[in-house]
Short mmCIF file of C-alpha atoms in Angstrom, two decimals:
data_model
loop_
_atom_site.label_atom_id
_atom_site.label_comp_id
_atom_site.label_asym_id
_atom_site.label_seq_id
_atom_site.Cartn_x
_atom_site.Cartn_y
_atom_site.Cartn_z
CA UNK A 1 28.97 5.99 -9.22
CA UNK A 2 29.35 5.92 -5.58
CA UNK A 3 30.90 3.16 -5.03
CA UNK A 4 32.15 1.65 -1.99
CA UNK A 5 36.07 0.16 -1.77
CA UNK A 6 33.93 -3.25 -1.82
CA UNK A 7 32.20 -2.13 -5.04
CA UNK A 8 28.85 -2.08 -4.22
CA UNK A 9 26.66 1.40 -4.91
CA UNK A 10 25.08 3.36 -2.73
CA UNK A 11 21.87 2.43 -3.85
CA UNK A 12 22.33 -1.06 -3.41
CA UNK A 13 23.43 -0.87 0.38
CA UNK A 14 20.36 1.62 0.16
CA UNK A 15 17.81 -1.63 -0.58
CA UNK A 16 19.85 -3.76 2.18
CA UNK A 17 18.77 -1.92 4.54
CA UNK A 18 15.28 -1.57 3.65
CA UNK A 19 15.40 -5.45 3.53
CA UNK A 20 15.86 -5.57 7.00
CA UNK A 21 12.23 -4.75 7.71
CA UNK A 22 9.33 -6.58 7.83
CA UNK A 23 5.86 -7.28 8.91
CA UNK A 24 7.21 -9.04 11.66
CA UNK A 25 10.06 -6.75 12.11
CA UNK A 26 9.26 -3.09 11.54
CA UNK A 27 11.67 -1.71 14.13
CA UNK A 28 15.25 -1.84 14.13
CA UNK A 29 18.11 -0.80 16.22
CA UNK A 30 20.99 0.89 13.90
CA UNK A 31 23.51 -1.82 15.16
CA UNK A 32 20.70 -4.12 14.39
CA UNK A 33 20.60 -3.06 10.65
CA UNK A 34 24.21 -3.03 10.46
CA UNK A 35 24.63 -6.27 11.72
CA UNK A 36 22.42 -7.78 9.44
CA UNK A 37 23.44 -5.96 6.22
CA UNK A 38 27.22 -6.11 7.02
CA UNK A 39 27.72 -2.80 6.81
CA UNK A 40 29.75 -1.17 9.12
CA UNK A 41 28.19 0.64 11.34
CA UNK A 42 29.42 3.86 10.74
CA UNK A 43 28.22 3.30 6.94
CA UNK A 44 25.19 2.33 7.88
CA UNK A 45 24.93 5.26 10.83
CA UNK A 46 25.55 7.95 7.89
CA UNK A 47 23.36 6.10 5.60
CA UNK A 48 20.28 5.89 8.29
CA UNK A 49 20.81 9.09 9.11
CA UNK A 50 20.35 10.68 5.47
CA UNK A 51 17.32 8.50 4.72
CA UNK A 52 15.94 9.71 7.80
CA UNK A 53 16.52 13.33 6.77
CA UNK A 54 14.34 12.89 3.49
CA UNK A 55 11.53 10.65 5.62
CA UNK A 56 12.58 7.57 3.74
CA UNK A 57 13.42 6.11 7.52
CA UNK A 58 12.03 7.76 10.66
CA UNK A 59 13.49 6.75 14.14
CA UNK A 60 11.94 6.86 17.39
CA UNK A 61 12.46 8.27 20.72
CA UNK A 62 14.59 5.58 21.51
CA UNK A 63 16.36 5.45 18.55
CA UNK A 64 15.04 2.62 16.41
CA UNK A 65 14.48 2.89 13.10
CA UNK A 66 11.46 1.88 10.83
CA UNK A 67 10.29 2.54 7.23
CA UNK A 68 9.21 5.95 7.16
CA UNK A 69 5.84 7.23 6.07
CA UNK A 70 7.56 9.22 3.45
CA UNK A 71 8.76 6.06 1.51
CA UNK A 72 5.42 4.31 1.64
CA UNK A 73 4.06 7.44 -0.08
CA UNK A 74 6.36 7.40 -2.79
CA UNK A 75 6.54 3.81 -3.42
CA UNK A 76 2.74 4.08 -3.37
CA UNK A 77 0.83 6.99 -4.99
CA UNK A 78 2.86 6.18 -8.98
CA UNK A 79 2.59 2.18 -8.47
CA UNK A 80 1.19 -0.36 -10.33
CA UNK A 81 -0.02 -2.14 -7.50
CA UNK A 82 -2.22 0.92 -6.25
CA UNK A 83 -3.48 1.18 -9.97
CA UNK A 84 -4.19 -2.58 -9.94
CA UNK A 85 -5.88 -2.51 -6.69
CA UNK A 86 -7.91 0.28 -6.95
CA UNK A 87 -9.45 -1.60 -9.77
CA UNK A 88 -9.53 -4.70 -8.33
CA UNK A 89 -10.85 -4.54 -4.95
CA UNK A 90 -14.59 -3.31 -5.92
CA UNK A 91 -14.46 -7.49 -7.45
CA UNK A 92 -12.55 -8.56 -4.21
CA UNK A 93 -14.93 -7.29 -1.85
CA UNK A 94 -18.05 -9.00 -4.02
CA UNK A 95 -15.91 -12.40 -3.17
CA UNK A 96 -15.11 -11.73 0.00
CA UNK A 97 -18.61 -10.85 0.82
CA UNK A 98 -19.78 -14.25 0.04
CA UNK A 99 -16.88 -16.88 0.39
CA UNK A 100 -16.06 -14.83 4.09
CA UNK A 101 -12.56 -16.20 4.54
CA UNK A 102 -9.46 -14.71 2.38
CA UNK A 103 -9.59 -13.46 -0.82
CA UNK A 104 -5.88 -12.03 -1.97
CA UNK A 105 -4.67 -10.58 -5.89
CA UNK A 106 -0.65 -11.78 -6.40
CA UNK A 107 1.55 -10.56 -9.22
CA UNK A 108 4.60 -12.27 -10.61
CA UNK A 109 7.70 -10.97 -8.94
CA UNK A 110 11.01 -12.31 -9.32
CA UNK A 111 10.15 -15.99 -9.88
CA UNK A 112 7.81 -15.55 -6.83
CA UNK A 113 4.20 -14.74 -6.17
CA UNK A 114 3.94 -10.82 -4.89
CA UNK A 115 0.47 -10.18 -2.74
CA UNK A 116 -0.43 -7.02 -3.19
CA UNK A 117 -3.72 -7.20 -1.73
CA UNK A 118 -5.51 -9.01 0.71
CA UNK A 119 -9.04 -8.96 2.59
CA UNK A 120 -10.15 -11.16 5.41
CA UNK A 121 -12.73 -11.58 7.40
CA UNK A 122 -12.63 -10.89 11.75
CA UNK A 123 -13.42 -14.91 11.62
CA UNK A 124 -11.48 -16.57 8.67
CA UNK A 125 -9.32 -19.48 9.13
CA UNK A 126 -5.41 -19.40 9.03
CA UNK A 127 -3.87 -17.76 6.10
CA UNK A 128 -0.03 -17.55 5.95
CA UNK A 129 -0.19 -14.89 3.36
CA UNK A 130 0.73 -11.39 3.86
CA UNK A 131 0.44 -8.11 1.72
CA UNK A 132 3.74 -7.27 0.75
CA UNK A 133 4.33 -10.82 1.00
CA UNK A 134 5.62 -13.46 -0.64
CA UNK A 135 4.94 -17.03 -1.60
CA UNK A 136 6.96 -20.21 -4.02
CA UNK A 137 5.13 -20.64 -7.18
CA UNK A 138 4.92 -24.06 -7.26
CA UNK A 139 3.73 -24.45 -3.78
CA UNK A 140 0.92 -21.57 -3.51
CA UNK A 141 -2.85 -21.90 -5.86
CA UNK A 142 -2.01 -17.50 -7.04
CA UNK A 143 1.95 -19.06 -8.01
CA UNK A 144 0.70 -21.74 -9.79
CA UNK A 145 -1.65 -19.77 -12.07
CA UNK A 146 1.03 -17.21 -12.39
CA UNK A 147 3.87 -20.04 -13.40
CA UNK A 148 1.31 -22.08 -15.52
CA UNK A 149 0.41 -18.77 -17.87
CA UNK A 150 3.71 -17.37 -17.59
CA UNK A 151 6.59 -17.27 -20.32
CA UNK A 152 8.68 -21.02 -20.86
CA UNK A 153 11.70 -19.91 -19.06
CA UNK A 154 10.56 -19.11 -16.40
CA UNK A 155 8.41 -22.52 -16.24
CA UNK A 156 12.20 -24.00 -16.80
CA UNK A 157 13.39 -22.09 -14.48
CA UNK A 158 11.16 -23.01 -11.75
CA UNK A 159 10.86 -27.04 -13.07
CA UNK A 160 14.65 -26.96 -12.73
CA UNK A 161 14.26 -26.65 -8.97
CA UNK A 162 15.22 -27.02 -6.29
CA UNK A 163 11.62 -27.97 -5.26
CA UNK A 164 11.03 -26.94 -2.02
CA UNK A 165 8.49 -28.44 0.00
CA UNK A 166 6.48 -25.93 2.21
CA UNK A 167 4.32 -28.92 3.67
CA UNK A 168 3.83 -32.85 3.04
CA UNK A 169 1.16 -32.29 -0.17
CA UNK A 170 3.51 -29.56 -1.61
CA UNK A 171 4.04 -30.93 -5.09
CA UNK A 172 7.67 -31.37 -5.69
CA UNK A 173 8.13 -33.64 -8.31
CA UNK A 174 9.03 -31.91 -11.59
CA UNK A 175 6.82 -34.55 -14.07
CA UNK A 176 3.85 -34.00 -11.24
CA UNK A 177 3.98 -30.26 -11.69
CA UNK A 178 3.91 -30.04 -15.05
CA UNK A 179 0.76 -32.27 -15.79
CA UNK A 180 -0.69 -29.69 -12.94
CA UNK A 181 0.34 -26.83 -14.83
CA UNK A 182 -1.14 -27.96 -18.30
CA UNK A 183 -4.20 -28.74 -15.90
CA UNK A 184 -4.39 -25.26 -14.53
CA UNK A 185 -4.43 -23.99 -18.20
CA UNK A 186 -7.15 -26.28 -19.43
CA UNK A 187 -9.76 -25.44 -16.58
CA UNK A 188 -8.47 -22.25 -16.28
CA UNK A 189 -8.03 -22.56 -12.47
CA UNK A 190 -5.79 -23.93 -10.00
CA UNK A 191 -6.46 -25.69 -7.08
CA UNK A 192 -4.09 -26.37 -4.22
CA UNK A 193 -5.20 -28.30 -1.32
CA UNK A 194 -2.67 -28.54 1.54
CA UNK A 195 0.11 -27.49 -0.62
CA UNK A 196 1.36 -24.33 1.47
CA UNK A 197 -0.49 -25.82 5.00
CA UNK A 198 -2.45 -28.89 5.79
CA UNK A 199 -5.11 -27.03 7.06
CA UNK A 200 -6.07 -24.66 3.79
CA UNK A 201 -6.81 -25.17 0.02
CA UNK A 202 -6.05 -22.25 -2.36
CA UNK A 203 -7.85 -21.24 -5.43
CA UNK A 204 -6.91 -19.41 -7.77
CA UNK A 205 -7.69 -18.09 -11.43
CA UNK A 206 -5.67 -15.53 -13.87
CA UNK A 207 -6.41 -12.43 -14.12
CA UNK A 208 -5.69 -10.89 -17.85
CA UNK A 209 -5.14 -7.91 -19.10
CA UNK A 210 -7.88 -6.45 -21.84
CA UNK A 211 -6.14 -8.35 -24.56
CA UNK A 212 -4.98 -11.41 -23.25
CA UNK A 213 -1.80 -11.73 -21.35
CA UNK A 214 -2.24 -12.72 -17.41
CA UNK A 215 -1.07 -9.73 -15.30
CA UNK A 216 -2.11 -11.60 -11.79
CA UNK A 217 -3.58 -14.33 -9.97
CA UNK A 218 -7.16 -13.83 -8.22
CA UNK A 219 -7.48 -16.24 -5.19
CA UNK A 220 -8.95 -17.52 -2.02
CA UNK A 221 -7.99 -19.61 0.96
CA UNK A 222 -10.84 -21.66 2.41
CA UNK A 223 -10.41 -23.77 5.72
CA UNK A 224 -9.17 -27.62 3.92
CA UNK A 225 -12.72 -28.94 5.64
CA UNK A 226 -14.86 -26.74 3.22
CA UNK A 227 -15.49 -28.12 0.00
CA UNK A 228 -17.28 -25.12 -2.16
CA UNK A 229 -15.12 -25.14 -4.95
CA UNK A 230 -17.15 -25.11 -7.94
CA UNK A 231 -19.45 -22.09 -6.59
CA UNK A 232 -16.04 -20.31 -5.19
CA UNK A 233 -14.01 -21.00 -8.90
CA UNK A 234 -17.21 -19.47 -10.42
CA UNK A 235 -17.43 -16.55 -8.02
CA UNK A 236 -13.34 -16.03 -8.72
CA UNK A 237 -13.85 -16.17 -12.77
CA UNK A 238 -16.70 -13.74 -12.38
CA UNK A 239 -14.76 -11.37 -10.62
CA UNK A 240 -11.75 -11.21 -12.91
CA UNK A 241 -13.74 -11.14 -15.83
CA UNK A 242 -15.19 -7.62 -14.20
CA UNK A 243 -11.12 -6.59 -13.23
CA UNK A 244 -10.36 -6.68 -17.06
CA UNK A 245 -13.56 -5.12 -18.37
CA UNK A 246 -12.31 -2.72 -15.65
CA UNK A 247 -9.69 -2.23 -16.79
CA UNK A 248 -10.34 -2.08 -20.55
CA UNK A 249 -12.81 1.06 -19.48
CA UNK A 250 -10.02 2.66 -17.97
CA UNK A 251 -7.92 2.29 -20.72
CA UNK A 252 -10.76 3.83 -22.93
CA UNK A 253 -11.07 7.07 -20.59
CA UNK A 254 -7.15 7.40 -20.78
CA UNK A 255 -6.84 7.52 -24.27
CA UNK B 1 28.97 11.36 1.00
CA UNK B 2 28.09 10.61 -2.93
CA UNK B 3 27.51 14.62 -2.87
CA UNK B 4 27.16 15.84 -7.07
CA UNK B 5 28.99 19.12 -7.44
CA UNK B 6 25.85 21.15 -6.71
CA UNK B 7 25.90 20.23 -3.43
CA UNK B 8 22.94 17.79 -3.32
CA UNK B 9 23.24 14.06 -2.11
CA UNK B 10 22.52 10.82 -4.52
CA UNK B 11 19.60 10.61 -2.09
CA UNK B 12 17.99 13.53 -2.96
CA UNK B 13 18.32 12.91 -6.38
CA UNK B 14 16.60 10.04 -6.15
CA UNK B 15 13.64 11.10 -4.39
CA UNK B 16 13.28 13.88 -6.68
CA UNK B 17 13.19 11.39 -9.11
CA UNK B 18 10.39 9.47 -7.06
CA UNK B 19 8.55 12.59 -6.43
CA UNK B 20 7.41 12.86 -10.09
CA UNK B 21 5.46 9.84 -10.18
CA UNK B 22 1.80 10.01 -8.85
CA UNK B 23 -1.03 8.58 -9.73
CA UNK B 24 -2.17 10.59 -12.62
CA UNK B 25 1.34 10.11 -14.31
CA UNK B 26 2.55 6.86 -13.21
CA UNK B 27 4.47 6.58 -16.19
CA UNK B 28 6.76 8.92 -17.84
CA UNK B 29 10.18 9.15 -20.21
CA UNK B 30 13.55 9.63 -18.92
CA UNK B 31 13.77 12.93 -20.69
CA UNK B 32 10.52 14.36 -18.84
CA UNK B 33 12.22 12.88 -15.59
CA UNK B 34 15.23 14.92 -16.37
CA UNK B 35 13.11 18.01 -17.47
CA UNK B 36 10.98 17.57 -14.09
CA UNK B 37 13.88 16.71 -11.41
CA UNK B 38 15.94 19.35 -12.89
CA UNK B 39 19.09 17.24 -13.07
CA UNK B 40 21.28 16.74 -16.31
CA UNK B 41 19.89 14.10 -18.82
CA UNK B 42 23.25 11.90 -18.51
CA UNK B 43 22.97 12.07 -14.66
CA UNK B 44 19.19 10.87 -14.96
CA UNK B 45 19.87 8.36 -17.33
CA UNK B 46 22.56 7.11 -15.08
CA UNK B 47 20.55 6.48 -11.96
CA UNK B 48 17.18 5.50 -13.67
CA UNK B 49 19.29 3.23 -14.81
CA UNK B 50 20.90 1.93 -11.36
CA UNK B 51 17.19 2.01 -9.98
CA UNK B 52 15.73 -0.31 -12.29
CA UNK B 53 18.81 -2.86 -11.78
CA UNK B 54 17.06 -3.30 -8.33
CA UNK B 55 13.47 -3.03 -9.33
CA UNK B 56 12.76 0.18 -7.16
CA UNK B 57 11.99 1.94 -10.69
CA UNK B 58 10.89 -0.31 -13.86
CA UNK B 59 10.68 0.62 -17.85
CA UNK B 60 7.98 -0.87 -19.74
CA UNK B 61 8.51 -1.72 -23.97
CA UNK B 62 8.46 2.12 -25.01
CA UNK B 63 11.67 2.65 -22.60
CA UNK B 64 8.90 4.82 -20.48
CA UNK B 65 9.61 4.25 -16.25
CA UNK B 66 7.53 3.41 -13.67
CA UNK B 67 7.42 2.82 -10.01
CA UNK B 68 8.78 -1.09 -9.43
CA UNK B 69 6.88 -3.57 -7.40
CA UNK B 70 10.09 -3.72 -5.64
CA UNK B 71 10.33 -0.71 -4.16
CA UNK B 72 6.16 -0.95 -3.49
CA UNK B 73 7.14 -4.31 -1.71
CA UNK B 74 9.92 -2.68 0.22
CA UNK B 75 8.04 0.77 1.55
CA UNK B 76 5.11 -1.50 2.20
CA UNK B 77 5.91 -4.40 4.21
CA UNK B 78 7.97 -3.14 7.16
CA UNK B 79 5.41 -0.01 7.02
CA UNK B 80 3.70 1.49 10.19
CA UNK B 81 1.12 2.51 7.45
CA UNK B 82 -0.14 -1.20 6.38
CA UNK B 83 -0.05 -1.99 10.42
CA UNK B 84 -2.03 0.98 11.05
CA UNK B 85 -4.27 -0.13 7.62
CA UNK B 86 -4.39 -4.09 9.01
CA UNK B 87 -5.49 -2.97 12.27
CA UNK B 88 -7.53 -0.31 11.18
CA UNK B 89 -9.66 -2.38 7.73
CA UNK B 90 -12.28 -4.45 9.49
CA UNK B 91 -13.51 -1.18 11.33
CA UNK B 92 -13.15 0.76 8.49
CA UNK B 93 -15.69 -2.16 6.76
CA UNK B 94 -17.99 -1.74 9.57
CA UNK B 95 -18.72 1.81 9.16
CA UNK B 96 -18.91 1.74 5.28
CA UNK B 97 -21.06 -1.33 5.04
CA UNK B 98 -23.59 1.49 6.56
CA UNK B 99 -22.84 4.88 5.37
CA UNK B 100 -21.59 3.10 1.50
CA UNK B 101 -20.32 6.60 0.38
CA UNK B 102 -16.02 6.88 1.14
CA UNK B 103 -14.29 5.64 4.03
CA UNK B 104 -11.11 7.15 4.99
CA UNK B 105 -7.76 7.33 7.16
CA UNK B 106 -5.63 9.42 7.56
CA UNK B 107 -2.28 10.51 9.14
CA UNK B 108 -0.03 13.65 9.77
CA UNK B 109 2.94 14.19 7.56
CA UNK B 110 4.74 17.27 6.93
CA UNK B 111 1.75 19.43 7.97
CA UNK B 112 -0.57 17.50 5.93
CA UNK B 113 -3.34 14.79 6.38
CA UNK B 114 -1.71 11.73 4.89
CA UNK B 115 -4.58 9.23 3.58
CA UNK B 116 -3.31 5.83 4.09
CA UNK B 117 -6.48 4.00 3.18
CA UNK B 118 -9.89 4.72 1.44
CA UNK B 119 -12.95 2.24 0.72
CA UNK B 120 -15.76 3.03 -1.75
CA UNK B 121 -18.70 2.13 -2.95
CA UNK B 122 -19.38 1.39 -6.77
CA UNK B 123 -22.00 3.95 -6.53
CA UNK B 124 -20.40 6.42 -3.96
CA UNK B 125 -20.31 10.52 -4.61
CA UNK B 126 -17.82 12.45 -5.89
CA UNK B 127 -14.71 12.46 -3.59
CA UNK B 128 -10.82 13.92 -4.29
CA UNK B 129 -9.08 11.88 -1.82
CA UNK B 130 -6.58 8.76 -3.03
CA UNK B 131 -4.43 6.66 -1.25
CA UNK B 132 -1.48 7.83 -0.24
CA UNK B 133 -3.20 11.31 -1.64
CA UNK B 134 -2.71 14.28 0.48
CA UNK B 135 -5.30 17.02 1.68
CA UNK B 136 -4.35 20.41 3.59
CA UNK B 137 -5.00 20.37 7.58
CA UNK B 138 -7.25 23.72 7.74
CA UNK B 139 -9.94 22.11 4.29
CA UNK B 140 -10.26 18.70 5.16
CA UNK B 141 -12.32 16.88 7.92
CA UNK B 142 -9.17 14.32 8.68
CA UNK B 143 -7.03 17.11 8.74
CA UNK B 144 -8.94 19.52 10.61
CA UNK B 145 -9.04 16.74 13.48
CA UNK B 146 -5.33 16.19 12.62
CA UNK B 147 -5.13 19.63 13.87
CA UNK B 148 -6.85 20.12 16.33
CA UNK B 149 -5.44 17.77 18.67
CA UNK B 150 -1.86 18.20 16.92
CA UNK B 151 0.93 20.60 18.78
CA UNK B 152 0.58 23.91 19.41
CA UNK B 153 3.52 24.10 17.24
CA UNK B 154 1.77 22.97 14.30
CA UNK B 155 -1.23 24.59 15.10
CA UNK B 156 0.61 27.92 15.40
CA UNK B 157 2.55 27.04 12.05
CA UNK B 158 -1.17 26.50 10.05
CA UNK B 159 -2.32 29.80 11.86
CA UNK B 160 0.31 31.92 10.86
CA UNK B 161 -1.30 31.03 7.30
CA UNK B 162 -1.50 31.54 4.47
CA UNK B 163 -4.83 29.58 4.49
CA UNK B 164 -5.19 28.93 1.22
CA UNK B 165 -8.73 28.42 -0.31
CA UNK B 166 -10.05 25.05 -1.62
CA UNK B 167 -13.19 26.03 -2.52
CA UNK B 168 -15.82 28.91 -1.22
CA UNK B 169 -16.59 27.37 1.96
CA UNK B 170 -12.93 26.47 3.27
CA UNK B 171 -12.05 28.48 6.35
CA UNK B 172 -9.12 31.56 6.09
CA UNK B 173 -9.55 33.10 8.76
CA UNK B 174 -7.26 32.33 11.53
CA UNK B 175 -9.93 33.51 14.37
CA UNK B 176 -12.48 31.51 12.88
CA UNK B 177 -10.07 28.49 12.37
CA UNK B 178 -9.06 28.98 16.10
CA UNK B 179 -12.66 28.25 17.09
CA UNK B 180 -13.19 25.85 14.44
CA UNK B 181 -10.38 23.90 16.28
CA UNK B 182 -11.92 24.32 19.98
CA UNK B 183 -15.52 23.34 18.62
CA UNK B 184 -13.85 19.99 17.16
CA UNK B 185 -11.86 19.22 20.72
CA UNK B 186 -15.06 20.25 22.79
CA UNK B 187 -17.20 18.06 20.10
CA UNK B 188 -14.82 14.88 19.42
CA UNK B 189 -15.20 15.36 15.99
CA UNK B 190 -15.18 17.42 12.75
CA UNK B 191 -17.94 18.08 10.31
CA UNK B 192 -16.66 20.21 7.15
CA UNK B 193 -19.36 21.01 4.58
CA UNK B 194 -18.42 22.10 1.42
CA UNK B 195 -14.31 23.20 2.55
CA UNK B 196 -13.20 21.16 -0.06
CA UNK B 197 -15.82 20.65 -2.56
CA UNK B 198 -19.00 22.74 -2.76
CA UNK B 199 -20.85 18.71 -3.28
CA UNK B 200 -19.38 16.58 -0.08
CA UNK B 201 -19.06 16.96 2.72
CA UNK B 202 -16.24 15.36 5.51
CA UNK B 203 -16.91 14.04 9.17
CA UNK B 204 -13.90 12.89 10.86
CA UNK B 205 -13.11 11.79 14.52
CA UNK B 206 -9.96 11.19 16.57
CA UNK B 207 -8.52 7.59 16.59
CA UNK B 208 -6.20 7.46 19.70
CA UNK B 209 -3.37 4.81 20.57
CA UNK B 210 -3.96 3.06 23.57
CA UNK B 211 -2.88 5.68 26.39
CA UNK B 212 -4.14 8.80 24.69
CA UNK B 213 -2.24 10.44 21.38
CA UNK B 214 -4.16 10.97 18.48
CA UNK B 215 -2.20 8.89 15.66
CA UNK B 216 -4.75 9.35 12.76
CA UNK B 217 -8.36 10.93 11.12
CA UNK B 218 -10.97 8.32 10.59
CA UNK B 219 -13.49 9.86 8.47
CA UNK B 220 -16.49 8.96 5.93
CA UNK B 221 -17.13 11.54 2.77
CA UNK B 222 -20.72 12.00 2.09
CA UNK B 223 -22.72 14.11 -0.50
CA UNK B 224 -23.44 17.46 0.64
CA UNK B 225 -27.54 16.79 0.55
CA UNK B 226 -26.98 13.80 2.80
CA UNK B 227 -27.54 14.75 6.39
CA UNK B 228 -27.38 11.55 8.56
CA UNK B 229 -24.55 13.18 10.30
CA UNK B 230 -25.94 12.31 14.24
CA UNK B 231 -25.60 8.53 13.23
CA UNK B 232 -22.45 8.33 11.25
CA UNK B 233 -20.67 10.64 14.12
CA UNK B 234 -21.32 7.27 16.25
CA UNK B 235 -20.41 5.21 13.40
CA UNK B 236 -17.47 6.90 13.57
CA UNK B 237 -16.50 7.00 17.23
CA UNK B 238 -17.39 3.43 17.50
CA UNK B 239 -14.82 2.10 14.59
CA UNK B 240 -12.44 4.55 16.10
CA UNK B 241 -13.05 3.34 19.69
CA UNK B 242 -12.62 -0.74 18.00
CA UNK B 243 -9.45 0.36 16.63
CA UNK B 244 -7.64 1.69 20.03
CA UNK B 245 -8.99 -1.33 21.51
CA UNK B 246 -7.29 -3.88 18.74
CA UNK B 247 -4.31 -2.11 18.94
CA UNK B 248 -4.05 -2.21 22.63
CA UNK B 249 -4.61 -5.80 22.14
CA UNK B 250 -2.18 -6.37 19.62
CA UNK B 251 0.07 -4.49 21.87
CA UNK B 252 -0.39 -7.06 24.76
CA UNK B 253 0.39 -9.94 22.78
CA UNK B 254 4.07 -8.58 21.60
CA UNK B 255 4.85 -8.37 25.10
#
């Protein structure tokens, strides 16, 4: 269906050239996209041009393009991540409120950790982690919890390697990762000190559906000086124990 | 280009397929996708289909689709609406660590106020608005301000009616709408008791990008009985006032 001589469909040079954009690039020119999704630009001219039409893509007045306000709507107002974070951020903010530096909810997204929500404070130390962002699972506390609860392929998958180191602690030897994954299951938390940057320590715990499977990791980044773990692991387990009573309740009104 | 015989683009197609997805009904069968889009059940099935080989749409055990973290991830991370949100969030904080009723912001799209983000209280009053929700310009606070410093265009456009009702109180007359609208530019801000629900009532001011144009609706919901409006006015003009000056900031570092 709407294929291209080259074979590929319309929707998938569609997602190319959403890919383009970012958080540190939400403005592009069209030769820009083209360039970058090899499309030619007369392709991608057409194809801007009817995304813009529908909102999907707005351009301004000097003709760069970004994600259009339209898109975000859609993409927003049915999703799973608005669901989840409506009913997790009441339990976010009670962390936040007393640990004061990051406190972020992932979900598992193809083999990676997906942020979908993150609150800082004006004076918390470095985080790396964006919403709509992504980080390794091996390498970040929210993808280890997600990897060490999630199905044995994809542990495979991700023990296979390649390993990739995203700083000097960043554990990269398969053996070494999975005695820290049968770890993370029998505390029920994972810590990650330096793993993703010298200067922070994530932790993280599951957070699980009313019934038992983990749906996403609850976490926080503390400067690598602070050593409150055991009060910040409790505060972490309190607050996804209240995200799946949450959502049980929810679950009750809906049926 | 990829035109059906009807006359209407893949596009379209699939943002009519999008479009019945919100938050009540997050989830739904192919068949009541086909029923709802109007297009054939083959032709539905076909491009659900091609959707969910890229993750923009998912489909759970019961074959039932939802909105894919893909396509959230993709709207979301180039968007101006979570730069707007980032800058905007520790302001928003500010005033609702006060007034701990509903905190809101919103934007203009397609001659509507566009809520991009919303904090609550546990225990706050009732209140209609969701994210990525939408609320007419002439009922709600946000939109009213929306309007009011909007184009005469669009103002003419909401004028020319019809003004529908929301609830008793909502203005329909276009006189009375016309002053309204001078009252809120002479003022700096819009109170709207009872326009949208006989129980709450909206406060809204102007937040303006560095230079001047209004770009969104910062607003708090409060329970009609409540009547601190002198204080949370300021509130409101001084998270509004933090939020042209972070921007402006933010503006001077990417240059």
């Amino acid at each position: 269906m709407a294929n291209s001589p080259s074979g590929d469909s319309l929707i998938s040079r569609v997602v190319r050239i959403l890919e383009t954009f970012d958080t540190d690039r939400s403005s592009r020119s069209i030769s820009d996209i083209a360039r970058r999704t090899g499309l030619p630009a007369s392709t991608t001219h057409r194809l801007v041009g009817e995304l813009a039409e529908y909102g999907l893509l707005e351009r301004d007045e000097r003709g760069n393009v970004h994600v259009g306000m339209r898109l975000w709507e859609l993409a927003m107002r049915g999703s799973q991540a608005l669901r989840l974070r409506q009913i997790a951020t009441p339990f976010m903010e009670d962390v936040q409120a007393k640990v004061r530096q990051h406190t972020q909810l992932a979900v598992l997204e193809d083999d990676e950790a997906l942020f979908i929500e993150r609150l800082s404070d004006r004076n918390s130390g470095a985080n790396i982690t964006r919403i709509a962002g992504r980080l390794p699972l091996h390498a970040s506390s929210s993808g280890l919890v997600l990897l060490a609860y999630g199905e044995h392929e994809l542990q495979q998958r991700v023990l296979d390697g390649p390993l990739v180191p995203r700083s000097a602690e960043t554990i990269v030897d398969p053996d070494a990762l999975r005695v820290k994954l049968a770890e993370i299951r029998s505390l029920g938390h994972a810590i990650a000190p330096g793993y993703i940057a010298p200067e922070s320590t994530g932790i993280a715990v599951p957070v699980r559906v009313p019934g038992g499977a983990v749906l996403a990791a609850l976490s926080v980044v503390l400067p690598r000086e602070e050593t409150r773990h055991e009060s910040t692991i409790l505060l972490l387990k309190a607050a996804a124990q209240g995200m799946s009573q949450a959502m049980r309740a929810q679950q009750s009104i809906s049926h």
